[in-house]
Amino acid sequence: GYLIGKDRQRERVLSHLIIMDQCAAKILTVLNNKNLSVTKLTVSDQHVNFLLDDGDVKSVLKLNLEPIHKNRLADVDENDSRAHLQFLQGYNWNLSSESGAEYSFYKLSAKDSSSGISNAASFLFNKAAHIVKKRKFSYMSGKDATCSSKSSESLFNAELISPASDRQIARVMPGLGFVMIEETSEMYNTILKPHIDKIISSGSLGWLKNVVEGKKELERLLVNREEWILNIDTKWRTHPDPKTVPRKEWLNHQATRDLYCLGIVKIDNIYSLRDLRADHIPLLKEMIDIGSRTIEEVYGVKKDQLRIFVHYHPQFYHFHVHFTRLENEIGAVVERGHLLADIIQNLQLSSTYYYDKTMTYKLSRKDKLYKKLVVEHEDDAK
């Protein structure tokens, strides 16, 4: 029995390694493609977004950076594909999580740990110095990207979306400003609903189905109920590695200051806030009660320290609820967020409260919805 158990353990480990290798191969295939073009889209205090295009497939790469890397990347021209590619190829890409679809997550570490600075960081430093001093610069020879299983120190995290849809690309493109939208129930039914139906029928949410059905990200699963699950959100970057750190060590961990969990329903026909009815109140109450109780048991964070809310419009059209610590303000935008406790009260007043309501929210001019809701709607009104 002991030998059989050991064999099964080896099989599980081998299966896990094969999956990890396949997902790690995705980023290597993208970065080592000879036709790849890399464009820097946006740079903020802690993040930089790249568009990767090999002529056939477009991908989005999001890096969570230290200030030193951010400053060096900011000094390089956004269209300097060669410079950006050499920066990305200068690191080991270590897979940390994947959805089984277009999403995969990595920890980047320096290839040359003995020198204290990677070839990529050195390259960007020299490139920035070249720009500042305006003198002739000779490119260093680039090396292919690699994936390593060595436990070298991680420098920053990365998220790869490959292939990326037009909507996913639009979300990270440089902004063209925002407008406030007053979306009536009529506008929703005539413009938004067909738009959402098209997204759902495209099959682009296959990755989410894998998560809800327990086929992917099992290590992130906190609650699995008949009608919903609670997961560790991938935006919680500082969370202890759920694959290697025992859950008992998550309790009162310093990373709980960034707490971010996601409750996802298993019901297919609730796409957004607009689809909620009074019949869903027991489900919503259960998500608050069991979700907050589980978070306190696992992380030591009490219910009165949690912000439990819904976005409208959501990032993806399958109803989900955000659980964040009050100190963590990611996603807590007043013109987009709706507290779940308030949602329940409003549904108690009227089952069709959100179906009938005029929803006001901020919308980017680069969003496809802007053209549908503002430009085309105004043309129809003339």
Short mmCIF file of C-alpha atoms in Angstrom, two decimals:
data_model
loop_
_atom_site.label_atom_id
_atom_site.label_comp_id
_atom_site.label_asym_id
_atom_site.label_seq_id
_atom_site.Cartn_x
_atom_site.Cartn_y
_atom_site.Cartn_z
CA GLY A 1 0.00 0.00 0.00
CA TYR A 2 2.87 2.35 0.78
CA LEU A 3 4.43 1.74 -2.66
CA ILE A 4 1.08 2.22 -4.41
CA GLY A 5 0.62 5.49 -2.55
CA LYS A 6 4.09 6.65 -3.56
CA ASP A 7 3.38 5.75 -7.20
CA ARG A 8 0.15 7.74 -7.16
CA GLN A 9 1.97 10.66 -5.59
CA ARG A 10 4.61 10.51 -8.35
CA GLU A 11 1.84 10.42 -10.98
CA ARG A 12 0.19 13.51 -9.48
CA VAL A 13 3.50 15.35 -9.33
CA LEU A 14 4.37 14.34 -12.90
CA SER A 15 0.92 15.40 -14.14
CA HIS A 16 1.31 18.76 -12.40
CA LEU A 17 4.77 19.27 -13.92
CA ILE A 18 3.48 18.45 -17.42
CA ILE A 19 0.70 21.04 -17.06
CA MET A 20 3.18 23.59 -15.73
CA ASP A 21 5.55 22.93 -18.64
CA GLN A 22 2.74 23.30 -21.20
CA CYS A 23 1.65 26.63 -19.73
CA ALA A 24 5.21 27.86 -19.34
CA ALA A 25 5.75 26.97 -22.99
CA LYS A 26 3.03 29.48 -23.92
CA ILE A 27 5.05 32.51 -22.84
CA LEU A 28 8.24 31.07 -24.33
CA THR A 29 6.51 30.43 -27.65
CA VAL A 30 5.23 34.01 -27.70
CA LEU A 31 8.48 35.72 -26.71
CA ASN A 32 10.75 33.62 -28.93
CA ASN A 33 8.64 34.09 -32.07
CA LYS A 34 10.90 35.69 -34.68
CA ASN A 35 8.00 37.78 -36.06
CA LEU A 36 7.01 39.20 -32.69
CA SER A 37 6.42 42.93 -32.34
CA VAL A 38 6.28 44.43 -28.83
CA THR A 39 4.55 47.75 -28.13
CA LYS A 40 4.48 49.41 -24.73
CA LEU A 41 0.92 50.59 -24.15
CA THR A 42 0.77 52.14 -20.69
CA VAL A 43 3.09 52.68 -17.71
CA SER A 44 1.89 53.54 -14.20
CA ASP A 45 3.64 53.65 -10.82
CA GLN A 46 3.62 49.87 -10.44
CA HIS A 47 2.47 48.42 -13.76
CA VAL A 48 3.37 48.33 -17.44
CA ASN A 49 1.25 46.80 -20.21
CA PHE A 50 2.59 45.45 -23.51
CA LEU A 51 0.85 44.42 -26.72
CA LEU A 52 2.53 41.40 -28.32
CA ASP A 53 1.72 40.79 -31.97
CA ASP A 54 3.29 38.09 -34.15
CA GLY A 55 1.10 38.85 -37.17
CA ASP A 56 -1.34 36.05 -36.44
CA VAL A 57 -2.05 36.24 -32.72
CA LYS A 58 -2.24 39.27 -30.42
CA SER A 59 -1.47 38.94 -26.72
CA VAL A 60 -1.50 41.28 -23.73
CA LEU A 61 1.30 41.15 -21.17
CA LYS A 62 0.91 42.95 -17.83
CA LEU A 63 3.92 43.39 -15.56
CA ASN A 64 3.83 44.39 -11.90
CA LEU A 65 7.09 46.31 -11.51
CA GLU A 66 9.43 47.72 -8.93
CA PRO A 67 10.02 51.49 -9.31
CA ILE A 68 13.55 50.96 -10.69
CA HIS A 69 12.26 48.89 -13.61
CA LYS A 70 9.32 51.21 -14.19
CA ASN A 71 11.60 54.23 -14.49
CA ARG A 72 13.84 52.50 -17.01
CA LEU A 73 10.95 51.27 -19.12
CA ALA A 74 9.36 54.71 -19.07
CA ASP A 75 12.48 56.17 -20.71
CA VAL A 76 12.33 53.79 -23.69
CA ASP A 77 10.19 54.72 -26.71
CA GLU A 78 6.85 52.91 -26.70
CA ASN A 79 7.46 51.52 -30.21
CA ASP A 80 11.03 50.33 -29.58
CA SER A 81 10.06 46.69 -30.02
CA ARG A 82 13.63 45.42 -29.90
CA ALA A 83 14.39 47.11 -26.59
CA HIS A 84 11.21 45.84 -24.96
CA LEU A 85 11.72 42.32 -26.27
CA GLN A 86 15.28 42.17 -24.96
CA PHE A 87 14.02 43.37 -21.58
CA LEU A 88 11.41 40.59 -21.46
CA GLN A 89 13.84 37.93 -22.69
CA GLY A 90 16.30 38.82 -19.93
CA TYR A 91 14.34 36.98 -17.23
CA ASN A 92 13.39 33.48 -16.21
CA TRP A 93 9.61 33.01 -16.49
CA ASN A 94 8.31 30.80 -13.69
CA LEU A 95 4.64 29.78 -13.96
CA SER A 96 2.69 30.48 -10.78
CA SER A 97 -0.92 29.92 -11.93
CA GLU A 98 -3.03 29.33 -15.05
CA SER A 99 -6.70 29.13 -16.01
CA GLY A 100 -6.39 26.55 -18.75
CA ALA A 101 -7.50 29.12 -21.32
CA GLU A 102 -5.93 32.42 -22.33
CA TYR A 103 -4.81 33.50 -18.83
CA SER A 104 -1.49 32.49 -17.25
CA PHE A 105 0.53 34.08 -14.45
CA TYR A 106 4.29 34.13 -13.89
CA LYS A 107 6.97 35.21 -11.45
CA LEU A 108 10.01 36.71 -13.15
CA SER A 109 13.50 36.25 -11.76
CA ALA A 110 16.91 37.39 -12.97
CA LYS A 111 18.80 34.97 -15.20
CA ASP A 112 22.12 35.96 -13.67
CA SER A 113 21.39 36.05 -9.95
CA SER A 114 25.08 36.17 -9.02
CA SER A 115 25.54 39.60 -10.54
CA GLY A 116 22.65 41.11 -8.56
CA ILE A 117 21.14 42.59 -11.72
CA SER A 118 19.76 40.88 -14.79
CA ASN A 119 20.95 41.38 -18.34
CA ALA A 120 17.54 42.91 -19.04
CA ALA A 121 17.76 45.43 -16.23
CA SER A 122 21.30 46.29 -17.28
CA PHE A 123 20.13 46.73 -20.87
CA LEU A 124 17.31 49.08 -19.90
CA PHE A 125 19.64 51.07 -17.66
CA ASN A 126 22.07 51.56 -20.52
CA LYS A 127 19.23 52.30 -22.95
CA ALA A 128 17.85 54.99 -20.63
CA ALA A 129 21.32 56.50 -20.26
CA HIS A 130 21.62 56.56 -24.04
CA ILE A 131 18.37 58.49 -24.39
CA VAL A 132 19.28 60.99 -21.69
CA LYS A 133 22.77 61.63 -23.07
CA LYS A 134 21.59 61.45 -26.72
CA ARG A 135 24.63 59.54 -27.81
CA LYS A 136 24.95 56.65 -30.25
CA PHE A 137 23.85 53.33 -28.72
CA SER A 138 24.74 49.81 -29.84
CA TYR A 139 22.26 47.06 -28.97
CA MET A 140 23.54 44.16 -26.90
CA SER A 141 22.88 40.73 -28.35
CA GLY A 142 19.54 39.41 -27.08
CA LYS A 143 19.03 35.99 -25.56
CA ASP A 144 15.97 33.81 -25.92
CA ALA A 145 13.53 33.80 -23.02
CA THR A 146 13.79 30.79 -20.73
CA CYS A 147 11.69 29.15 -18.05
CA SER A 148 13.40 27.98 -14.91
CA SER A 149 12.38 25.82 -11.97
CA LYS A 150 15.19 27.18 -9.82
CA SER A 151 14.11 29.00 -6.67
CA SER A 152 15.79 32.29 -7.51
CA GLU A 153 14.36 35.47 -6.03
CA SER A 154 11.33 36.81 -7.89
CA LEU A 155 11.65 40.39 -9.09
CA PHE A 156 8.07 40.96 -10.23
CA ASN A 157 4.89 39.27 -11.43
CA ALA A 158 3.40 39.01 -14.91
CA GLU A 159 0.02 38.15 -16.38
CA LEU A 160 -0.23 36.89 -19.97
CA ILE A 161 -3.50 36.94 -21.93
CA SER A 162 -2.93 34.94 -25.10
CA PRO A 163 -4.74 35.07 -27.38
CA ALA A 164 -6.28 38.40 -26.33
CA SER A 165 -9.68 39.55 -27.56
CA ASP A 166 -10.33 43.06 -28.88
CA ARG A 167 -12.07 43.91 -25.58
CA GLN A 168 -9.12 42.69 -23.51
CA ILE A 169 -6.74 44.74 -25.65
CA ALA A 170 -8.94 47.82 -25.43
CA ARG A 171 -8.84 47.68 -21.62
CA VAL A 172 -5.07 48.29 -21.56
CA MET A 173 -4.76 50.72 -24.45
CA PRO A 174 -3.79 54.34 -23.68
CA GLY A 175 -6.83 56.28 -22.54
CA LEU A 176 -8.81 58.77 -24.61
CA GLY A 177 -10.65 60.16 -21.62
CA PHE A 178 -13.93 59.19 -19.98
CA VAL A 179 -17.59 60.15 -20.00
CA MET A 180 -20.45 59.56 -17.56
CA ILE A 181 -23.16 57.36 -19.03
CA GLU A 182 -26.81 57.31 -17.96
CA GLU A 183 -27.95 53.93 -19.19
CA THR A 184 -31.75 53.57 -19.18
CA SER A 185 -33.53 50.24 -19.13
CA GLU A 186 -34.47 50.82 -22.78
CA MET A 187 -30.84 51.42 -23.74
CA TYR A 188 -29.87 48.24 -21.94
CA ASN A 189 -32.42 46.11 -23.76
CA THR A 190 -31.84 47.55 -27.24
CA ILE A 191 -28.06 48.10 -27.14
CA LEU A 192 -26.39 46.37 -24.18
CA LYS A 193 -28.26 43.08 -24.09
CA PRO A 194 -27.44 42.15 -27.73
CA HIS A 195 -23.83 43.17 -27.06
CA ILE A 196 -23.64 40.92 -23.98
CA ASP A 197 -25.37 38.02 -25.77
CA LYS A 198 -22.75 38.22 -28.51
CA ILE A 199 -19.93 38.02 -25.96
CA ILE A 200 -21.52 35.04 -24.20
CA SER A 201 -22.14 33.14 -27.45
CA SER A 202 -18.53 33.69 -28.57
CA GLY A 203 -17.32 31.19 -25.96
CA SER A 204 -14.76 33.63 -24.58
CA LEU A 205 -15.65 32.70 -20.99
CA GLY A 206 -14.49 29.09 -21.29
CA TRP A 207 -11.70 29.77 -18.80
CA LEU A 208 -14.28 30.82 -16.20
CA LYS A 209 -16.30 27.65 -16.71
CA ASN A 210 -13.16 25.63 -15.94
CA VAL A 211 -12.73 27.53 -12.67
CA VAL A 212 -16.39 27.24 -11.60
CA GLU A 213 -16.49 23.52 -12.41
CA GLY A 214 -13.32 22.89 -10.40
CA LYS A 215 -11.19 21.91 -13.38
CA LYS A 216 -8.72 24.75 -12.85
CA GLU A 217 -7.32 26.83 -9.97
CA LEU A 218 -8.35 24.30 -7.32
CA GLU A 219 -5.51 25.53 -5.14
CA ARG A 220 -7.29 28.92 -4.99
CA LEU A 221 -10.69 27.51 -4.00
CA LEU A 222 -11.94 28.63 -0.58
CA VAL A 223 -15.67 27.78 -0.75
CA ASN A 224 -17.58 25.41 -3.03
CA ARG A 225 -21.35 25.62 -2.56
CA GLU A 226 -24.20 24.33 -4.70
CA GLU A 227 -24.76 27.70 -6.41
CA TRP A 228 -21.44 29.53 -6.04
CA ILE A 229 -17.75 29.35 -5.23
CA LEU A 230 -15.27 31.64 -3.48
CA ASN A 231 -11.76 31.90 -4.90
CA ILE A 232 -8.58 33.81 -4.20
CA ASP A 233 -8.60 36.51 -6.87
CA THR A 234 -5.53 36.56 -9.11
CA LYS A 235 -5.25 40.30 -8.42
CA TRP A 236 -4.17 39.41 -4.89
CA ARG A 237 -0.52 39.29 -5.93
CA THR A 238 1.00 39.18 -2.43
CA HIS A 239 -0.97 36.09 -1.35
CA PRO A 240 1.25 33.21 -0.16
CA ASP A 241 1.72 30.68 -2.96
CA PRO A 242 -1.38 28.48 -2.57
CA LYS A 243 0.46 25.55 -4.13
CA THR A 244 3.33 25.48 -1.66
CA VAL A 245 2.33 27.37 1.51
CA PRO A 246 0.02 25.42 3.89
CA ARG A 247 -3.34 27.09 4.55
CA LYS A 248 -2.75 27.23 8.27
CA GLU A 249 0.04 29.73 7.55
CA TRP A 250 -2.38 32.06 5.72
CA LEU A 251 -4.04 33.02 9.02
CA ASN A 252 -3.07 36.60 9.98
CA HIS A 253 -0.43 36.62 7.24
CA GLN A 254 0.93 40.09 6.49
CA ALA A 255 -0.41 39.75 2.92
CA THR A 256 -4.00 39.97 4.25
CA ARG A 257 -3.67 43.76 4.01
CA ASP A 258 -4.15 43.23 0.24
CA LEU A 259 -6.99 40.71 0.65
CA TYR A 260 -8.96 40.15 -2.57
CA CYS A 261 -11.31 37.20 -3.07
CA LEU A 262 -13.95 36.58 -5.73
CA GLY A 263 -17.34 34.91 -5.34
CA ILE A 264 -18.62 33.45 -8.63
CA VAL A 265 -22.11 32.04 -9.15
CA LYS A 266 -22.68 28.75 -10.93
CA ILE A 267 -25.93 29.99 -12.52
CA ASP A 268 -25.37 30.70 -16.21
CA ASN A 269 -28.11 33.26 -16.87
CA ILE A 270 -27.04 35.94 -14.36
CA TYR A 271 -24.71 38.06 -16.45
CA SER A 272 -24.71 41.31 -14.48
CA LEU A 273 -26.51 43.40 -11.88
CA ARG A 274 -29.35 43.91 -14.37
CA ASP A 275 -30.29 40.22 -14.17
CA LEU A 276 -30.74 40.04 -10.39
CA ARG A 277 -34.26 39.50 -9.01
CA ALA A 278 -35.77 39.04 -5.55
CA ASP A 279 -35.48 35.26 -6.03
CA HIS A 280 -31.69 35.67 -5.84
CA ILE A 281 -31.71 37.30 -2.39
CA PRO A 282 -31.08 34.01 -0.48
CA LEU A 283 -28.07 33.33 -2.73
CA LEU A 284 -26.67 36.84 -2.19
CA LYS A 285 -27.15 36.63 1.58
CA GLU A 286 -25.39 33.26 1.64
CA MET A 287 -22.46 34.72 -0.28
CA ILE A 288 -22.12 37.48 2.31
CA ASP A 289 -22.54 35.20 5.35
CA ILE A 290 -20.49 32.17 4.32
CA GLY A 291 -17.97 34.20 2.31
CA SER A 292 -17.15 36.55 5.19
CA ARG A 293 -17.13 33.70 7.74
CA THR A 294 -14.70 31.69 5.60
CA ILE A 295 -12.42 34.67 5.12
CA GLU A 296 -12.27 35.21 8.89
CA GLU A 297 -11.51 31.51 9.49
CA VAL A 298 -8.81 31.32 6.84
CA TYR A 299 -7.23 34.78 7.09
CA GLY A 300 -8.34 36.21 10.45
CA VAL A 301 -10.02 39.22 8.79
CA LYS A 302 -13.41 40.03 10.33
CA LYS A 303 -16.56 40.88 8.37
CA ASP A 304 -16.50 44.53 9.45
CA GLN A 305 -13.14 44.87 7.70
CA LEU A 306 -14.49 43.66 4.35
CA ARG A 307 -15.86 45.55 1.36
CA ILE A 308 -18.28 43.22 -0.47
CA PHE A 309 -19.42 44.67 -3.76
CA VAL A 310 -20.37 44.21 -7.41
CA HIS A 311 -19.22 46.11 -10.52
CA TYR A 312 -21.45 47.49 -13.22
CA HIS A 313 -20.36 47.02 -15.89
CA PRO A 314 -18.35 43.98 -14.78
CA GLN A 315 -15.02 42.88 -16.22
CA PHE A 316 -16.71 39.73 -17.54
CA TYR A 317 -20.40 38.99 -17.99
CA HIS A 318 -20.97 36.19 -15.48
CA PHE A 319 -22.20 37.41 -12.11
CA HIS A 320 -19.47 37.66 -9.48
CA VAL A 321 -18.90 39.42 -6.17
CA HIS A 322 -15.70 41.10 -4.96
CA PHE A 323 -14.45 40.66 -1.37
CA THR A 324 -11.67 43.10 -0.46
CA ARG A 325 -10.19 44.45 2.75
CA LEU A 326 -11.07 48.07 3.45
CA GLU A 327 -7.42 49.10 3.07
CA ASN A 328 -7.34 47.61 -0.44
CA GLU A 329 -9.00 50.10 -2.79
CA ILE A 330 -8.45 48.18 -6.04
CA GLY A 331 -11.76 48.23 -7.93
CA ALA A 332 -13.45 50.42 -5.30
CA VAL A 333 -14.60 53.12 -7.74
CA VAL A 334 -17.75 54.94 -6.67
CA GLU A 335 -19.23 55.22 -10.18
CA ARG A 336 -18.81 51.51 -10.82
CA GLY A 337 -19.16 49.72 -7.47
CA HIS A 338 -22.40 48.64 -5.72
CA LEU A 339 -22.30 47.22 -2.19
CA LEU A 340 -23.93 43.81 -2.01
CA ALA A 341 -25.82 44.72 1.19
CA ASP A 342 -27.41 47.67 -0.65
CA ILE A 343 -28.24 45.46 -3.64
CA ILE A 344 -30.14 43.06 -1.37
CA GLN A 345 -32.14 45.91 0.21
CA ASN A 346 -33.03 47.33 -3.21
CA LEU A 347 -34.21 43.94 -4.47
CA GLN A 348 -36.40 43.65 -1.36
CA LEU A 349 -38.05 46.93 -2.40
CA SER A 350 -38.59 45.77 -5.98
CA SER A 351 -37.70 42.50 -7.67
CA THR A 352 -36.96 44.37 -10.91
CA TYR A 353 -35.12 47.25 -9.22
CA TYR A 354 -31.94 46.88 -11.31
CA TYR A 355 -33.80 45.91 -14.46
CA ASP A 356 -35.79 49.15 -14.32
CA LYS A 357 -33.09 51.44 -12.90
CA THR A 358 -31.17 54.02 -14.92
CA MET A 359 -27.55 53.02 -14.25
CA THR A 360 -24.93 55.76 -14.13
CA TYR A 361 -21.27 54.87 -14.62
CA LYS A 362 -17.96 56.02 -16.07
CA LEU A 363 -17.04 54.76 -19.53
CA SER A 364 -13.82 55.10 -21.48
CA ARG A 365 -14.06 56.62 -24.94
CA LYS A 366 -11.89 53.76 -26.23
CA ASP A 367 -14.45 51.18 -25.07
CA LYS A 368 -16.58 49.69 -27.85
CA LEU A 369 -19.63 50.43 -25.73
CA TYR A 370 -18.90 54.15 -26.04
CA LYS A 371 -19.59 54.04 -29.76
CA LYS A 372 -22.74 51.99 -29.24
CA LEU A 373 -24.15 53.95 -26.31
CA VAL A 374 -23.08 57.49 -27.18
CA VAL A 375 -22.31 57.91 -30.87
CA GLU A 376 -24.84 55.51 -32.39
CA HIS A 377 -27.52 56.28 -29.78
CA GLU A 378 -27.22 60.03 -30.43
CA ASP A 379 -27.40 59.45 -34.19
CA ASP A 380 -30.58 57.40 -33.75
CA ALA A 381 -32.10 60.13 -31.58
CA LYS A 382 -31.65 62.79 -34.30
#
